[in-house]
Amino acid sequence: MIGRDTRLSGPMLESAMASGLASTGAHAVLLGVIPTPGVAELVASSDAVAGAVISASHNPFPDNGIKLFGADGFKLADADEAAIEAAMAEGDGARPTAGDLGTIETWLGGRAQYVEAMVERAAVDLTGVQIVIDCANGATTVTAPEVLVRLGATLRSIGIEPDGVNINDGCGSTDLGLLSAAVLEAGADLGLAFDGDGDRVLAVDAAGDPVDGDQILALCAVAKRSRGELPGDAVVTTTMTNLGFRRAMAAEGIEVRWTDVGDRYVMAEMRDNGFVLGGEQSGHLIDLSHGPSGDGLAAGLHLLRALRERGEDLRTAAAIVQRLPQKLVNIVVDRKQDLPDAAGVWEAVRRAEAELGDDGRVVVRSSGTEPLVRVMVEAPTVQSCDRWSREISLAVEQELGGRLP
């Protein structure tokens, strides 16, 4: 099964991929524009042997990529992806001919099946709730509005006019400005912002202020624990998560497991230990009781249900996480692969950690998809955050040929 987002290059790559698969005897089922988690769900609930999503997720329009899923709907492990790349590099073997060729078919009904599953599992009546959503001119344009309206929400939708090049362009979860303004204009209760392929969600409250993935995850974790739906009373997140999240979970009796940055690492920790809930500050939330992939729409529905159960507005509920000052700097670099040996960078990190002690954190890491090094600093004060993020960022620039974007 092959799905895609709304990028101009999507149909071209879809055709190429389907043709290549058919030439090997495989049968390609084209789902059209559909959120990434929709493909994962449809693969897992069918006899498909694999799934693929042609999308660069939250990245800018010129980028594109392919996400691969196994028959169980979970993303392939790094080793499996490496084996596929190695096999491709070795070149073509014998291919079938004539009647042994594969087929290519289109199944747009898959999208409707995914929408139906979202409505059935939501377990929340949104009658009387005023919501604004920003679909980032991406894949959720064909799913999220219908689901929320069917659940009773009074809905205004923006970012729902994809033209092939405007995906993630000043909208969606990578830029909450339009959503914030729309919520204030509409006098809405809250807003939800998805990314281009629909596996992330962030929110804004009625005042237009942002609510990040840490706060959404915290509210979902507390709600699931209160229902007896949080195995091990534990939640999984990454090193980028604010320390305020960990303190909030400790107050609720919920254990926090930490992983490296990346949803695949969160997922691995969850599956290895029988946990069902995890996520990232970026809004990539995973609930394995509802599907095998991070799902922005599902996470948004979980949040809305939690708010209904608490009887609180989003601003009040989100205060469960008292965030420490945190600053993230992205530095464009020429040699991100040299970061592990950049002595000047790690010396600056050691100085920061020595001063901050248990009252702060420093995370320095390379982006997995872009020529960036990310510097994140948490500290008791904004001034300390700014000082150490500036000092470490300068070290990155000097050591790795960097420049601030």
GROMACS .gro file of C-alpha atoms in nm:
model
  405
    1MET     CA    1   0.000   0.000   0.000
    2ILE     CA    2   0.132   0.341  -0.099
    3GLY     CA    3   0.011   0.674   0.037
    4ARG     CA    4   0.142   1.028  -0.007
    5ASP     CA    5   0.104   1.385   0.108
    6THR     CA    6   0.017   1.685  -0.111
    7ARG     CA    7   0.363   1.772  -0.245
    8LEU     CA    8   0.394   1.839  -0.618
    9SER     CA    9   0.651   1.561  -0.646
   10GLY     CA   10   0.421   1.306  -0.479
   11PRO     CA   11   0.235   1.172  -0.787
   12MET     CA   12   0.563   1.145  -0.980
   13LEU     CA   13   0.733   0.942  -0.707
   14GLU     CA   14   0.416   0.740  -0.650
   15SER     CA   15   0.408   0.640  -1.016
   16ALA     CA   16   0.776   0.551  -1.017
   17MET     CA   17   0.751   0.343  -0.701
   18ALA     CA   18   0.437   0.159  -0.813
   19SER     CA   19   0.592   0.083  -1.152
   20GLY     CA   20   0.908  -0.048  -0.992
   21LEU     CA   21   0.712  -0.272  -0.758
   22ALA     CA   22   0.491  -0.406  -1.036
   23SER     CA   23   0.800  -0.486  -1.244
   24THR     CA   24   0.912  -0.725  -0.969
   25GLY     CA   25   0.576  -0.902  -0.953
   26ALA     CA   26   0.441  -0.714  -0.651
   27HIS     CA   27   0.094  -0.565  -0.637
   28ALA     CA   28   0.083  -0.193  -0.561
   29VAL     CA   29  -0.229  -0.042  -0.403
   30LEU     CA   30  -0.241   0.336  -0.432
   31LEU     CA   31  -0.422   0.510  -0.145
   32GLY     CA   32  -0.374   0.865  -0.277
   33VAL     CA   33  -0.340   1.154  -0.033
   34ILE     CA   34  -0.374   1.017   0.319
   35PRO     CA   35  -0.201   1.081   0.653
   36THR     CA   36   0.096   0.859   0.733
   37PRO     CA   37  -0.081   0.688   1.028
   38GLY     CA   38  -0.367   0.601   0.794
   39VAL     CA   39  -0.132   0.393   0.582
   40ALA     CA   40   0.013   0.223   0.889
   41GLU     CA   41  -0.337   0.132   1.012
   42LEU     CA   42  -0.459   0.004   0.676
   43VAL     CA   43  -0.152  -0.213   0.630
   44ALA     CA   44  -0.187  -0.362   0.977
   45SER     CA   45  -0.555  -0.442   0.927
   46SER     CA   46  -0.513  -0.604   0.584
   47ASP     CA   47  -0.309  -0.876   0.417
   48ALA     CA   48  -0.063  -0.623   0.273
   49VAL     CA   49   0.300  -0.722   0.322
   50ALA     CA   50   0.427  -0.364   0.349
   51GLY     CA   51   0.335   0.002   0.333
   52ALA     CA   52   0.504   0.314   0.205
   53VAL     CA   53   0.434   0.684   0.251
   54ILE     CA   54   0.585   0.935   0.011
   55SER     CA   55   0.633   1.239   0.230
   56ALA     CA   56   0.890   1.461   0.396
   57SER     CA   57   0.656   1.506   0.692
   58HIS     CA   58   0.708   1.849   0.856
   59ASN     CA   59   1.003   1.941   0.630
   60PRO     CA   60   0.983   2.224   0.372
   61PHE     CA   61   0.815   2.167   0.035
   62PRO     CA   62   1.129   2.097  -0.178
   63ASP     CA   63   1.213   1.792   0.036
   64ASN     CA   64   1.060   1.450  -0.012
   65GLY     CA   65   1.120   1.101   0.119
   66ILE     CA   66   0.976   0.755   0.172
   67LYS     CA   67   0.864   0.603   0.503
   68LEU     CA   68   0.840   0.225   0.507
   69PHE     CA   69   0.618   0.004   0.724
   70GLY     CA   70   0.616  -0.370   0.777
   71ALA     CA   71   0.308  -0.593   0.755
   72ASP     CA   72   0.230  -0.513   1.120
   73GLY     CA   73   0.205  -0.139   1.045
   74PHE     CA   74   0.521  -0.049   1.240
   75LYS     CA   75   0.808   0.141   1.082
   76LEU     CA   76   1.094  -0.077   0.963
   77ALA     CA   77   1.395  -0.110   1.190
   78ASP     CA   78   1.718   0.065   1.090
   79ALA     CA   79   1.876  -0.270   1.002
   80ASP     CA   80   1.590  -0.360   0.769
   81GLU     CA   81   1.611  -0.025   0.590
   82ALA     CA   82   1.987  -0.069   0.552
   83ALA     CA   83   1.935  -0.416   0.404
   84ILE     CA   84   1.690  -0.275   0.148
   85GLU     CA   85   1.936  -0.003   0.050
   86ALA     CA   86   2.215  -0.260   0.016
   87ALA     CA   87   1.999  -0.480  -0.205
   88MET     CA   88   1.911  -0.183  -0.427
   89ALA     CA   89   2.278  -0.089  -0.458
   90GLU     CA   90   2.364  -0.439  -0.578
   91GLY     CA   91   2.151  -0.389  -0.890
   92ASP     CA   92   1.862  -0.568  -1.051
   93GLY     CA   93   1.825  -0.942  -1.067
   94ALA     CA   94   1.596  -1.135  -1.295
   95ARG     CA   95   1.249  -0.985  -1.324
   96PRO     CA   96   0.917  -1.147  -1.414
   97THR     CA   97   0.761  -1.101  -1.756
   98ALA     CA   98   0.421  -1.134  -1.919
   99GLY     CA   99   0.154  -1.267  -1.683
  100ASP     CA  100   0.389  -1.272  -1.388
  101LEU     CA  101   0.407  -0.894  -1.367
  102GLY     CA  102   0.245  -0.725  -1.072
  103THR     CA  103  -0.055  -0.494  -1.080
  104ILE     CA  104  -0.128  -0.134  -0.986
  105GLU     CA  105  -0.468  -0.037  -0.850
  106THR     CA  106  -0.616   0.266  -0.677
  107TRP     CA  107  -0.817   0.229  -0.356
  108LEU     CA  108  -0.949   0.560  -0.232
  109GLY     CA  109  -1.186   0.373  -0.003
  110GLY     CA  110  -0.895   0.320   0.233
  111ARG     CA  111  -0.914   0.684   0.335
  112ALA     CA  112  -1.282   0.649   0.427
  113GLN     CA  113  -1.202   0.338   0.631
  114TYR     CA  114  -0.938   0.531   0.828
  115VAL     CA  115  -1.180   0.819   0.893
  116GLU     CA  116  -1.445   0.575   1.017
  117ALA     CA  117  -1.194   0.418   1.257
  118MET     CA  118  -1.103   0.760   1.398
  119VAL     CA  119  -1.468   0.845   1.463
  120GLU     CA  120  -1.545   0.509   1.623
  121ARG     CA  121  -1.246   0.520   1.859
  122ALA     CA  122  -1.270   0.885   1.962
  123ALA     CA  123  -1.501   0.820   2.260
  124VAL     CA  124  -1.575   1.191   2.297
  125ASP     CA  125  -1.873   1.412   2.215
  126LEU     CA  126  -1.751   1.751   2.095
  127THR     CA  127  -2.091   1.917   2.073
  128GLY     CA  128  -2.056   2.281   2.170
  129VAL     CA  129  -1.674   2.285   2.144
  130GLN     CA  130  -1.541   2.554   1.908
  131ILE     CA  131  -1.221   2.437   1.741
  132VAL     CA  132  -0.993   2.578   1.473
  133ILE     CA  133  -0.764   2.335   1.292
  134ASP     CA  134  -0.464   2.405   1.068
  135CYS     CA  135  -0.402   2.118   0.829
  136ALA     CA  136  -0.074   2.263   0.696
  137ASN     CA  137  -0.206   2.226   0.340
  138GLY     CA  138  -0.109   1.863   0.383
  139ALA     CA  139  -0.253   1.516   0.417
  140THR     CA  140  -0.496   1.585   0.703
  141THR     CA  141  -0.701   1.812   0.475
  142VAL     CA  142  -0.882   1.497   0.358
  143THR     CA  143  -0.949   1.349   0.703
  144ALA     CA  144  -0.939   1.582   1.005
  145PRO     CA  145  -1.226   1.820   0.916
  146GLU     CA  146  -1.469   1.534   0.852
  147VAL     CA  147  -1.378   1.351   1.173
  148LEU     CA  148  -1.418   1.655   1.398
  149VAL     CA  149  -1.745   1.764   1.240
  150ARG     CA  150  -1.888   1.413   1.274
  151LEU     CA  151  -1.797   1.423   1.644
  152GLY     CA  152  -2.004   1.739   1.686
  153ALA     CA  153  -1.740   2.012   1.695
  154THR     CA  154  -1.810   2.363   1.572
  155LEU     CA  155  -1.518   2.379   1.333
  156ARG     CA  156  -1.319   2.630   1.134
  157SER     CA  157  -1.046   2.486   0.913
  158ILE     CA  158  -0.743   2.666   0.771
  159GLY     CA  159  -0.449   2.533   0.573
  160ILE     CA  160  -0.688   2.321   0.365
  161GLU     CA  161  -0.605   2.450   0.016
  162PRO     CA  162  -0.298   2.252  -0.097
  163ASP     CA  163  -0.154   2.361  -0.430
  164GLY     CA  164   0.143   2.125  -0.438
  165VAL     CA  165   0.395   2.376  -0.306
  166ASN     CA  166   0.238   2.535   0.004
  167ILE     CA  167   0.261   2.236   0.239
  168ASN     CA  168   0.407   2.341   0.578
  169ASP     CA  169   0.460   2.691   0.436
  170GLY     CA  170   0.406   2.932   0.725
  171CYS     CA  171   0.134   2.710   0.865
  172GLY     CA  172   0.068   2.388   1.053
  173SER     CA  173   0.264   2.258   1.349
  174THR     CA  174   0.587   2.422   1.230
  175ASP     CA  175   0.436   2.773   1.250
  176LEU     CA  176   0.146   2.837   1.488
  177GLY     CA  177   0.104   3.203   1.396
  178LEU     CA  178  -0.190   3.162   1.159
  179LEU     CA  179  -0.368   2.923   1.393
  180SER     CA  180  -0.326   3.154   1.691
  181ALA     CA  181  -0.471   3.447   1.496
  182ALA     CA  182  -0.761   3.233   1.369
  183VAL     CA  183  -0.848   3.111   1.720
  184LEU     CA  184  -0.857   3.466   1.852
  185GLU     CA  185  -1.063   3.588   1.555
  186ALA     CA  186  -1.315   3.305   1.592
  187GLY     CA  187  -1.330   3.322   1.971
  188ALA     CA  188  -1.268   2.949   1.967
  189ASP     CA  189  -1.198   2.727   2.266
  190LEU     CA  190  -0.870   2.603   2.119
  191GLY     CA  191  -0.682   2.522   1.801
  192LEU     CA  192  -0.503   2.213   1.670
  193ALA     CA  193  -0.218   2.224   1.419
  194PHE     CA  194  -0.104   1.921   1.220
  195ASP     CA  195   0.209   1.875   1.012
  196GLY     CA  196   0.227   1.788   0.643
  197ASP     CA  197   0.182   1.413   0.675
  198GLY     CA  198  -0.040   1.416   0.981
  199ASP     CA  199   0.172   1.234   1.237
  200ARG     CA  200   0.215   1.539   1.465
  201VAL     CA  201  -0.012   1.781   1.646
  202LEU     CA  202   0.043   2.096   1.851
  203ALA     CA  203  -0.222   2.319   2.003
  204VAL     CA  204  -0.302   2.676   2.101
  205ASP     CA  205  -0.536   2.776   2.383
  206ALA     CA  206  -0.823   3.025   2.368
  207ALA     CA  207  -0.576   3.312   2.421
  208GLY     CA  208  -0.374   3.198   2.120
  209ASP     CA  209  -0.081   3.078   2.330
  210PRO     CA  210   0.101   2.760   2.222
  211VAL     CA  211   0.063   2.425   2.396
  212ASP     CA  212   0.343   2.186   2.302
  213GLY     CA  213   0.381   1.811   2.282
  214ASP     CA  214   0.508   1.784   2.641
  215GLN     CA  215   0.187   1.938   2.775
  216ILE     CA  216  -0.039   1.736   2.545
  217LEU     CA  217   0.141   1.415   2.637
  218ALA     CA  218   0.114   1.495   3.008
  219LEU     CA  219  -0.260   1.550   2.989
  220CYS     CA  220  -0.311   1.231   2.789
  221ALA     CA  221  -0.096   1.031   3.032
  222VAL     CA  222  -0.288   1.150   3.338
  223ALA     CA  223  -0.620   1.084   3.166
  224LYS     CA  224  -0.522   0.731   3.063
  225ARG     CA  225  -0.392   0.652   3.411
  226SER     CA  226  -0.718   0.769   3.567
  227ARG     CA  227  -0.904   0.527   3.341
  228GLY     CA  228  -0.668   0.241   3.422
  229GLU     CA  229  -0.536   0.243   3.064
  230LEU     CA  230  -0.167   0.318   3.129
  231PRO     CA  231   0.029  -0.009   3.167
  232GLY     CA  232   0.315   0.019   3.414
  233ASP     CA  233   0.198   0.370   3.505
  234ALA     CA  234   0.472   0.486   3.267
  235VAL     CA  235   0.514   0.714   2.968
  236VAL     CA  236   0.803   0.730   2.719
  237THR     CA  237   0.960   1.048   2.586
  238THR     CA  238   1.294   1.183   2.461
  239THR     CA  239   1.586   1.382   2.592
  240MET     CA  240   1.437   1.698   2.437
  241THR     CA  241   1.140   1.688   2.675
  242ASN     CA  242   1.128   1.973   2.925
  243LEU     CA  243   1.222   1.889   3.284
  244GLY     CA  244   0.890   2.039   3.387
  245PHE     CA  245   0.722   1.739   3.223
  246ARG     CA  246   0.919   1.493   3.435
  247ARG     CA  247   0.831   1.682   3.752
  248ALA     CA  248   0.462   1.690   3.656
  249MET     CA  249   0.458   1.316   3.595
  250ALA     CA  250   0.634   1.247   3.925
  251ALA     CA  251   0.361   1.443   4.104
  252GLU     CA  252   0.102   1.218   3.937
  253GLY     CA  253   0.286   0.895   4.018
  254ILE     CA  254   0.377   0.830   3.656
  255GLU     CA  255   0.724   0.704   3.562
  256VAL     CA  256   0.905   0.873   3.272
  257ARG     CA  257   1.130   0.667   3.047
  258TRP     CA  258   1.380   0.866   2.836
  259THR     CA  259   1.515   0.778   2.491
  260ASP     CA  260   1.726   0.938   2.219
  261VAL     CA  261   1.543   1.186   1.994
  262GLY     CA  262   1.329   1.019   1.730
  263ASP     CA  263   0.992   0.847   1.728
  264ARG     CA  264   1.151   0.512   1.636
  265TYR     CA  265   1.342   0.514   1.967
  266VAL     CA  266   1.031   0.605   2.161
  267MET     CA  267   0.845   0.327   1.983
  268ALA     CA  268   1.119   0.072   2.054
  269GLU     CA  269   1.114   0.150   2.427
  270MET     CA  270   0.737   0.120   2.433
  271ARG     CA  271   0.723  -0.212   2.250
  272ASP     CA  272   1.013  -0.364   2.443
  273ASN     CA  273   0.852  -0.289   2.779
  274GLY     CA  274   0.479  -0.314   2.713
  275PHE     CA  275   0.404   0.059   2.741
  276VAL     CA  276   0.129   0.216   2.530
  277LEU     CA  277   0.190   0.593   2.546
  278GLY     CA  278   0.488   0.798   2.436
  279GLY     CA  279   0.582   1.105   2.239
  280GLU     CA  280   0.801   1.402   2.166
  281GLN     CA  281   0.789   1.773   2.243
  282SER     CA  282   0.739   1.830   1.870
  283GLY     CA  283   0.388   1.685   1.897
  284HIS     CA  284   0.461   1.336   1.769
  285LEU     CA  285   0.248   1.128   2.009
  286ILE     CA  286   0.206   0.750   1.995
  287ASP     CA  287  -0.076   0.554   2.157
  288LEU     CA  288  -0.034   0.187   2.076
  289SER     CA  289  -0.380   0.108   2.205
  290HIS     CA  290  -0.514   0.302   1.907
  291GLY     CA  291  -0.268   0.220   1.628
  292PRO     CA  292   0.089   0.132   1.533
  293SER     CA  293   0.206   0.482   1.444
  294GLY     CA  294   0.219   0.836   1.576
  295ASP     CA  295  -0.107   1.003   1.475
  296GLY     CA  296  -0.169   1.376   1.506
  297LEU     CA  297  -0.544   1.352   1.466
  298ALA     CA  298  -0.574   1.068   1.720
  299ALA     CA  299  -0.357   1.263   1.966
  300GLY     CA  300  -0.575   1.569   1.919
  301LEU     CA  301  -0.884   1.360   1.993
  302HIS     CA  302  -0.718   1.216   2.305
  303LEU     CA  303  -0.644   1.571   2.421
  304LEU     CA  304  -1.003   1.682   2.362
  305ARG     CA  305  -1.133   1.382   2.555
  306ALA     CA  306  -0.897   1.456   2.845
  307LEU     CA  307  -1.021   1.816   2.861
  308ARG     CA  308  -1.383   1.699   2.865
  309GLU     CA  309  -1.307   1.458   3.147
  310ARG     CA  310  -1.122   1.723   3.350
  311GLY     CA  311  -1.390   1.983   3.291
  312GLU     CA  312  -1.119   2.240   3.221
  313ASP     CA  313  -1.020   2.464   2.934
  314LEU     CA  314  -0.688   2.398   2.763
  315ARG     CA  315  -0.505   2.688   2.927
  316THR     CA  316  -0.592   2.570   3.277
  317ALA     CA  317  -0.523   2.203   3.205
  318ALA     CA  318  -0.191   2.265   3.029
  319ALA     CA  319  -0.056   2.433   3.343
  320ILE     CA  320   0.000   2.081   3.477
  321VAL     CA  321   0.346   2.120   3.320
  322GLN     CA  322   0.541   2.411   3.467
  323ARG     CA  323   0.805   2.450   3.201
  324LEU     CA  324   1.162   2.548   3.278
  325PRO     CA  325   1.303   2.815   3.046
  326GLN     CA  326   1.423   2.630   2.739
  327LYS     CA  327   1.593   2.747   2.422
  328LEU     CA  328   1.653   2.551   2.102
  329VAL     CA  329   1.897   2.679   1.841
  330ASN     CA  330   1.936   2.515   1.498
  331ILE     CA  331   2.276   2.578   1.337
  332VAL     CA  332   2.332   2.505   0.969
  333VAL     CA  333   2.669   2.327   0.947
  334ASP     CA  334   2.898   2.193   0.677
  335ARG     CA  335   3.021   1.889   0.873
  336LYS     CA  336   2.752   1.760   1.107
  337GLN     CA  337   2.914   1.415   1.094
  338ASP     CA  338   3.213   1.558   1.285
  339LEU     CA  339   3.007   1.654   1.589
  340PRO     CA  340   3.117   1.355   1.804
  341ASP     CA  341   3.481   1.467   1.779
  342ALA     CA  342   3.421   1.843   1.813
  343ALA     CA  343   3.621   1.895   2.135
  344GLY     CA  344   3.538   2.266   2.165
  345VAL     CA  345   3.165   2.192   2.158
  346TRP     CA  346   3.180   1.931   2.430
  347GLU     CA  347   3.403   2.146   2.648
  348ALA     CA  348   3.138   2.420   2.634
  349VAL     CA  349   2.872   2.161   2.718
  350ARG     CA  350   3.071   2.041   3.021
  351ARG     CA  351   3.103   2.397   3.153
  352ALA     CA  352   2.728   2.451   3.117
  353GLU     CA  353   2.642   2.124   3.288
  354ALA     CA  354   2.878   2.196   3.575
  355GLU     CA  355   2.705   2.527   3.644
  356LEU     CA  356   2.348   2.406   3.593
  357GLY     CA  357   2.373   2.083   3.791
  358ASP     CA  358   2.032   1.926   3.853
  359ASP     CA  359   1.850   2.250   3.770
  360GLY     CA  360   1.907   2.236   3.395
  361ARG     CA  361   2.005   2.029   3.096
  362VAL     CA  362   2.201   2.055   2.773
  363VAL     CA  363   2.134   1.847   2.462
  364VAL     CA  364   2.346   1.880   2.148
  365ARG     CA  365   2.260   1.655   1.854
  366SER     CA  366   2.267   1.636   1.475
  367SER     CA  367   1.944   1.643   1.278
  368GLY     CA  368   1.863   1.311   1.117
  369THR     CA  369   1.724   1.471   0.799
  370GLU     CA  370   1.882   1.816   0.758
  371PRO     CA  371   2.237   1.965   0.768
  372LEU     CA  372   2.175   2.099   1.117
  373VAL     CA  373   2.312   2.068   1.466
  374ARG     CA  374   2.052   2.137   1.734
  375VAL     CA  375   2.150   2.294   2.066
  376MET     CA  376   1.892   2.277   2.345
  377VAL     CA  377   1.948   2.434   2.686
  378GLU     CA  378   1.720   2.431   2.991
  379ALA     CA  379   1.803   2.648   3.289
  380PRO     CA  380   1.638   2.810   3.593
  381THR     CA  381   1.638   3.152   3.425
  382VAL     CA  382   1.594   3.289   3.074
  383GLN     CA  383   1.924   3.472   3.106
  384SER     CA  384   2.115   3.152   3.184
  385CYS     CA  385   1.940   2.976   2.896
  386ASP     CA  386   2.037   3.249   2.652
  387ARG     CA  387   2.397   3.266   2.772
  388TRP     CA  388   2.473   2.896   2.748
  389SER     CA  389   2.284   2.838   2.424
  390ARG     CA  390   2.480   3.126   2.269
  391GLU     CA  391   2.815   3.000   2.394
  392ILE     CA  392   2.758   2.641   2.281
  393SER     CA  393   2.616   2.753   1.946
  394LEU     CA  394   2.926   2.964   1.880
  395ALA     CA  395   3.141   2.660   1.953
  396VAL     CA  396   2.936   2.457   1.702
  397GLU     CA  397   2.980   2.726   1.438
  398GLN     CA  398   3.356   2.742   1.491
  399GLU     CA  399   3.414   2.366   1.501
  400LEU     CA  400   3.176   2.250   1.226
  401GLY     CA  401   3.172   2.536   0.976
  402GLY     CA  402   2.833   2.649   1.096
  403ARG     CA  403   2.608   2.949   1.056
  404LEU     CA  404   2.276   3.038   1.213
  405PRO     CA  405   1.989   2.998   0.964
   0.00000   0.00000   0.00000
